[in-house]
Amino acid sequence: MNPILFALNRPYTVMVAIAGVVLGSILAVSRMAIDIFPNLNLPVLYVIQAYGGMDPGQMEGLLTNYYEYHFLYISGIHHVESRNIQGAALMKLYFHPGTNMAQAMAETIAYVNRSRSFMPPGTVPPDVVRFDAGSVPVGYLVLSSDRRSIGEIQDLALFRVRPIFASLPGVSAPPPFGGNQRTLVVRVDPERLRSYNLSPDDVVAALKAGNSISPSGNARIKDQMPIVPVNFMVRALSDLGSIPLRLGENIYFRDIAVIEDSTDIPSGHTLVNGRPALFMLVTKRADASTLSVVNEVKANLPRMKAVLPEDIDLRFEFDQSPYVTQAIQGVVQEGLLGAVLTGLMVLLFLRDWRSVIVVVLNIPFALLAALLALWLTGQTINLMTLGGLALAVGILVDMSTVEVENIHVRMVHAPTVARAARQSNQETAVPRLLAVLCVLAVFLPSFFMEGAAREMFVPLSLAVGFAMIAAYFLSSTLVPVLAVWWFRPHHPTAAHPPGRFSFDRFRALYAQLVHRLMPWRRSLIGAYLLVCGLVIVLLGSQLGMEIFPKVEAREFQLRLRAPDGTRIEITRELAAEVTQIIREETAEESGEEQVAISVAYCGLHPTSYTINNMYMWMRGPEEAVLRIALKNTSGLELEAFQERLRHTLPRRLGHWFGQRLHKEGLSAEQIAQRLRGLRFSFEPADVVNQIMSFGSPTPVEIVVSGPEFRDNRTYAAKVFAELENISSLRDLQYGQSLDYPAVAVQIDREKAGLSGATAADVARSLVAATSSSRFVEPLFWADPKTGIGYYTQVEIPPYRMNSSAEVGLVPLQVRSPASSSPHAEEGKGGGEGLLVRDVARIREGTMPGEYDRYNMRRLVSITANIAGEDLGRVVRRVREALRKAGEPPRGVEVDIRGQVVPLEQMFRGLAFGLALAMAAILLLLTAYFQSVRLALIATAAIPAAITGVVVALFLPHTTLNLQSFMGAIMAIGVATANAILLLAFAERSRHDGMPAPTAAVEGAQGRLRPILMTSLAMLAGMVPMALALGEGGEQTAPLGRAVIGGLGAATLATLFVLPAVFALVQSRAGVASLSLDPDNPESRFFDGNKPPVSREP
């Protein structure tokens, strides 16, 4: 079907079709999710395993090892990473791109169930979650009260707020951060235990016997069948005190313990603005919209507040939706401003307001058609799709501008506007189609990328592609129809007689200049290639490389690491002091604090809520994560402020920490050693930087892995020493706790056996004394008021276990020699007053506080941030440092991870895809021109485009990243499209009998106006984006700069160098047709003997 004939014969059908597209696009926009980035769809699964009290080595060897062994059977598995700390293990399963994740999830759960059959008794099923970098917190629900304890708030948040919160669409609802699970706690006095010759295990056994769980039966009384409940389980807290510790003796729980309705032993604390509170992360699912999730949460805040007591304050903080709305509004505003500038540029050239309306009308219709197509293909409205649409505005103008300009040219000789429109469309249809295909071809690299980079590029490429396809059909249908309806026949030269500043005079001057350059064409081409080569080599090598442009934010996250094993109470004090220092530092310039809100989480996540490690990894009680939001009016440059904190915090906090340690009674040498263990690291906090970090807290991570942990650590120390010499690295530290303090209890099994105790007796008593009985003997209690079940546990108050000597004084449960069997009756005579120190040696030392693995290989990692340099340069320096560190030991491997892997994947995919795109363009041009020479000539402006991109990025110190690369690709595509227009007319003139140089000048002169209109219109449309005028404009500014630089240089090359290349290459080319058809008069095989067409009777 010929679009122009269809449009001219059925104009109302065209208008109805456009109306249908507009209505469909309105439906699409109302249904499409709105977010800042597309769904990254990373093929990753998380498995989170808890086992309270297990040390890192036990977690690794007795649980994680079995999981990893079985996970390697899963179809499509790429690798398995694991992190093991006390009481928790976090495993990440990475799959190859294209893996069916539903099947992967099913296989993972199956192998989880199989693995658990090899694990110790009491192992609870793990959490298996699909989670990726797109699942980021979009806000915090903060709860606080001046009258209630954190434990009370935790319980209310968990069982009243969270059910409402979790039911909201698109929300992932982890448990609250900052509190612990409500528990009935039996806090025993160790001195009273020793006086009564009892062990903690005796107390646990008595509690189990006196507070048991049993089903209820039924009685049959006359015509009824009543339930027969028995108070096996206590109903009131006071009932626990009357449970006997020994049968037949007058000794009860109230004699040796304090019984409280409290919580499990605190393992972490939350501070909001320096005061105790707790928060719930508002985490969106990867496929959910940030705006819709935030709006749902805000709309349901009254419901959540209604289920809480009035004295509890509930508020929504760290709202990330402004980043989304501002970024999207910025792109939309830049696109609208670009469209206005484009229309003004067209008016400047054509001097006809009707033409401007026709050209500009194509922009919204093409964009709406593209939005409809994006919706149908499952895409969302995000920064990448909107960036693609903004980028496409220039090429949309190209399609309609070429058609409108050619209609004006044909109107000079055509009897009617309709005839001019038809003739014009017949001349430009194929060149425009070829230009569209060439621009589409340069976006092929996006489909050859891997991982998150592909998920970012493809939506942008689809947006550009759909908009261009729509623009082509609109320029072939709507433009001719509107031209016939609106344009008036006129003679351009009559309407606008040549004058001093007329375009005709400018075109004549241009033709003279090109004609004068023809004798120097060889020198011109040589100089052109030399200059381009030098600029690309000299300046291109100086360009930095990043995944995504740096985004200036008003939030940052600081990870504070105190010396390994620091008590959480001290860590909490350190976090509060850091917050205060930051507040004072923000006030240094303006005299007023610039912190809007601060949230700090200190210590480990409770074993009951280990899934929180997936959202915020905490490796020990010495860690604290502080999130700081600055005021909108702060005016602080975040990167410079962080650099200042790197110098201020160690000095000021070190002074405070030294005084605090002195109060604890530490010596000067011990204090100096502790201060060396004080470390800081900045991490992304806002939604943009969190997503673009691809789940890595730092951009650089060096991983040393091998079969022997000692070899890994030794070589990692060499690497660390070399990395310290790289000035651009910041926050350099080990990723694991390698020297965590430990009080090792070495049981003498012979002595224990002679004393009537077993290793199991020692272990159970120590667990109850140093932790609680929660994980060795789960005991329960149901609150009759609420119907919620809780644990009951026995523990020695943590403050009583304040030395290794106290550990040795823990009493043991003993057996008589006659009943030494593990199955004998417990707690009956023999071995009175037996303590742990009587059967074991107790020594203070250190041990690894975390074991990390990669495909079942232990590893030691080194993490670092960067400052003052781009990621690409830093990676080169890191590789040089690794070379200086020498050869690693046999079996030890060294890898650079963090954001380096996605960076290398991205540029590798771009390089391969771009080469394929260039090959596709050459094939398309060869097929159209029927000449390899002309196809190569059409690419002559590409070196200039690359040169312009390099210069445009180098001057404002912009890096080569996702956005700038896309701008470069667009510049190359448009440059090729302009070259096609010029070459098509020049070759037609040469076939009409003109010499190649004259034909080149004729083609350049004839296509001057459409090339300038297209290029200048697109450049004008990119200016707002390049200047980053909108909020968050620094995200798309590199794209605009690359387009301006590349297209500007390519346009000059197309107008001045391309005619010279054409004249040089085509001077000796023939004009004979390559047709092999003997019936084609232009074919050299034409024989004039066309057989008559036979007709059946």
PDB file of N, CA and C in Angstrom, residues 181-187 204 207-208 211 260-264 772-775 777-782 789-795:
ATOM      1  N   GLN A 181      11.434  -8.733  69.419  1.00  0.00           N
ATOM      2  CA  GLN A 181      10.155  -9.402  69.598  1.00  0.00           C
ATOM      3  C   GLN A 181       9.747  -9.432  71.075  1.00  0.00           C
ATOM      4  N   ARG A 182       8.473  -9.161  71.317  1.00  0.00           N
ATOM      5  CA  ARG A 182       7.956  -9.233  72.689  1.00  0.00           C
ATOM      6  C   ARG A 182       8.155 -10.646  73.223  1.00  0.00           C
ATOM      7  N   THR A 183       8.585 -10.745  74.477  1.00  0.00           N
ATOM      8  CA  THR A 183       8.926 -12.041  75.065  1.00  0.00           C
ATOM      9  C   THR A 183       8.683 -11.986  76.570  1.00  0.00           C
ATOM     10  N   LEU A 184       8.229 -13.116  77.134  1.00  0.00           N
ATOM     11  CA  LEU A 184       8.221 -13.273  78.592  1.00  0.00           C
ATOM     12  C   LEU A 184       9.613 -13.740  78.998  1.00  0.00           C
ATOM     13  N   VAL A 185      10.326 -12.908  79.753  1.00  0.00           N
ATOM     14  CA  VAL A 185      11.730 -13.162  80.053  1.00  0.00           C
ATOM     15  C   VAL A 185      11.880 -13.537  81.520  1.00  0.00           C
ATOM     16  N   VAL A 186      12.540 -14.681  81.741  1.00  0.00           N
ATOM     17  CA  VAL A 186      12.881 -15.128  83.087  1.00  0.00           C
ATOM     18  C   VAL A 186      14.360 -14.803  83.291  1.00  0.00           C
ATOM     19  N   ARG A 187      14.622 -13.702  84.007  1.00  0.00           N
ATOM     20  CA  ARG A 187      15.999 -13.252  84.220  1.00  0.00           C
ATOM     21  C   ARG A 187      16.489 -13.816  85.557  1.00  0.00           C
ATOM     22  N   VAL A 204      15.558 -24.000  82.614  1.00  0.00           N
ATOM     23  CA  VAL A 204      14.858 -24.209  81.346  1.00  0.00           C
ATOM     24  C   VAL A 204      14.011 -25.470  81.415  1.00  0.00           C
ATOM     25  N   LEU A 207      10.965 -24.821  83.474  1.00  0.00           N
ATOM     26  CA  LEU A 207      10.005 -23.983  82.752  1.00  0.00           C
ATOM     27  C   LEU A 207       9.256 -24.788  81.708  1.00  0.00           C
ATOM     28  N   LYS A 208       9.972 -25.677  81.037  1.00  0.00           N
ATOM     29  CA  LYS A 208       9.330 -26.512  80.029  1.00  0.00           C
ATOM     30  C   LYS A 208       8.278 -27.422  80.665  1.00  0.00           C
ATOM     31  N   ASN A 211       5.259 -25.070  82.062  1.00  0.00           N
ATOM     32  CA  ASN A 211       4.544 -24.203  81.102  1.00  0.00           C
ATOM     33  C   ASN A 211       4.552 -24.898  79.746  1.00  0.00           C
ATOM     34  N   GLU A 260       9.624 -10.790  83.616  1.00  0.00           N
ATOM     35  CA  GLU A 260       9.156  -9.545  83.026  1.00  0.00           C
ATOM     36  C   GLU A 260       8.508  -9.798  81.668  1.00  0.00           C
ATOM     37  N   ASP A 261       7.508  -8.972  81.374  1.00  0.00           N
ATOM     38  CA  ASP A 261       6.932  -8.921  80.026  1.00  0.00           C
ATOM     39  C   ASP A 261       7.781  -7.914  79.251  1.00  0.00           C
ATOM     40  N   SER A 262       8.759  -8.415  78.539  1.00  0.00           N
ATOM     41  CA  SER A 262       9.758  -7.544  77.925  1.00  0.00           C
ATOM     42  C   SER A 262       9.980  -7.963  76.467  1.00  0.00           C
ATOM     43  N   THR A 263      11.215  -7.941  76.043  1.00  0.00           N
ATOM     44  CA  THR A 263      11.574  -8.354  74.681  1.00  0.00           C
ATOM     45  C   THR A 263      12.792  -9.259  74.738  1.00  0.00           C
ATOM     46  N   ASP A 264      13.066  -9.886  73.606  1.00  0.00           N
ATOM     47  CA  ASP A 264      14.310 -10.642  73.483  1.00  0.00           C
ATOM     48  C   ASP A 264      15.487  -9.687  73.682  1.00  0.00           C
ATOM     49  N   SER A 772      20.158 -16.804  75.423  1.00  0.00           N
ATOM     50  CA  SER A 772      18.906 -17.162  76.092  1.00  0.00           C
ATOM     51  C   SER A 772      18.553 -18.570  75.660  1.00  0.00           C
ATOM     52  N   SER A 773      17.527 -19.096  76.296  1.00  0.00           N
ATOM     53  CA  SER A 773      17.091 -20.452  75.951  1.00  0.00           C
ATOM     54  C   SER A 773      16.209 -20.477  74.715  1.00  0.00           C
ATOM     55  N   ARG A 774      16.037 -19.331  74.096  1.00  0.00           N
ATOM     56  CA  ARG A 774      15.083 -19.184  73.000  1.00  0.00           C
ATOM     57  C   ARG A 774      15.344 -20.173  71.864  1.00  0.00           C
ATOM     58  N   PHE A 775      16.604 -20.416  71.566  1.00  0.00           N
ATOM     59  CA  PHE A 775      16.922 -21.199  70.368  1.00  0.00           C
ATOM     60  C   PHE A 775      17.287 -22.648  70.672  1.00  0.00           C
ATOM     61  N   GLU A 777      15.689 -24.328  73.346  1.00  0.00           N
ATOM     62  CA  GLU A 777      14.456 -24.934  73.854  1.00  0.00           C
ATOM     63  C   GLU A 777      13.318 -23.937  73.682  1.00  0.00           C
ATOM     64  N   PRO A 778      12.692 -23.876  72.517  1.00  0.00           N
ATOM     65  CA  PRO A 778      11.605 -22.912  72.292  1.00  0.00           C
ATOM     66  C   PRO A 778      10.420 -23.183  73.219  1.00  0.00           C
ATOM     67  N   LEU A 779      10.052 -22.180  73.979  1.00  0.00           N
ATOM     68  CA  LEU A 779       8.909 -22.249  74.883  1.00  0.00           C
ATOM     69  C   LEU A 779       7.976 -21.091  74.542  1.00  0.00           C
ATOM     70  N   PHE A 780       6.659 -21.312  74.713  1.00  0.00           N
ATOM     71  CA  PHE A 780       5.703 -20.359  74.158  1.00  0.00           C
ATOM     72  C   PHE A 780       4.703 -19.901  75.207  1.00  0.00           C
ATOM     73  N   TRP A 781       4.074 -18.766  74.846  1.00  0.00           N
ATOM     74  CA  TRP A 781       2.997 -18.208  75.648  1.00  0.00           C
ATOM     75  C   TRP A 781       2.089 -17.408  74.724  1.00  0.00           C
ATOM     76  N   ALA A 782       0.786 -17.582  74.875  1.00  0.00           N
ATOM     77  CA  ALA A 782      -0.183 -16.852  74.062  1.00  0.00           C
ATOM     78  C   ALA A 782      -0.886 -15.820  74.925  1.00  0.00           C
ATOM     79  N   GLY A 789       0.783 -15.179  69.838  1.00  0.00           N
ATOM     80  CA  GLY A 789       1.730 -16.030  70.527  1.00  0.00           C
ATOM     81  C   GLY A 789       3.099 -15.401  70.635  1.00  0.00           C
ATOM     82  N   TYR A 790       3.771 -15.654  71.752  1.00  0.00           N
ATOM     83  CA  TYR A 790       5.106 -15.123  71.987  1.00  0.00           C
ATOM     84  C   TYR A 790       5.980 -16.216  72.590  1.00  0.00           C
ATOM     85  N   TYR A 791       7.276 -15.942  72.605  1.00  0.00           N
ATOM     86  CA  TYR A 791       8.235 -16.843  73.231  1.00  0.00           C
ATOM     87  C   TYR A 791       8.334 -16.554  74.722  1.00  0.00           C
ATOM     88  N   THR A 792       8.743 -17.591  75.448  1.00  0.00           N
ATOM     89  CA  THR A 792       9.148 -17.466  76.844  1.00  0.00           C
ATOM     90  C   THR A 792      10.587 -17.962  76.927  1.00  0.00           C
ATOM     91  N   GLN A 793      11.469 -17.195  77.535  1.00  0.00           N
ATOM     92  CA  GLN A 793      12.876 -17.583  77.521  1.00  0.00           C
ATOM     93  C   GLN A 793      13.531 -17.324  78.863  1.00  0.00           C
ATOM     94  N   VAL A 794      14.603 -18.095  79.117  1.00  0.00           N
ATOM     95  CA  VAL A 794      15.410 -17.964  80.318  1.00  0.00           C
ATOM     96  C   VAL A 794      16.738 -17.340  79.918  1.00  0.00           C
ATOM     97  N   GLU A 795      17.187 -16.356  80.709  1.00  0.00           N
ATOM     98  CA  GLU A 795      18.464 -15.726  80.413  1.00  0.00           C
ATOM     99  C   GLU A 795      19.061 -15.167  81.691  1.00  0.00           C
TER     100      GLU A 795
END
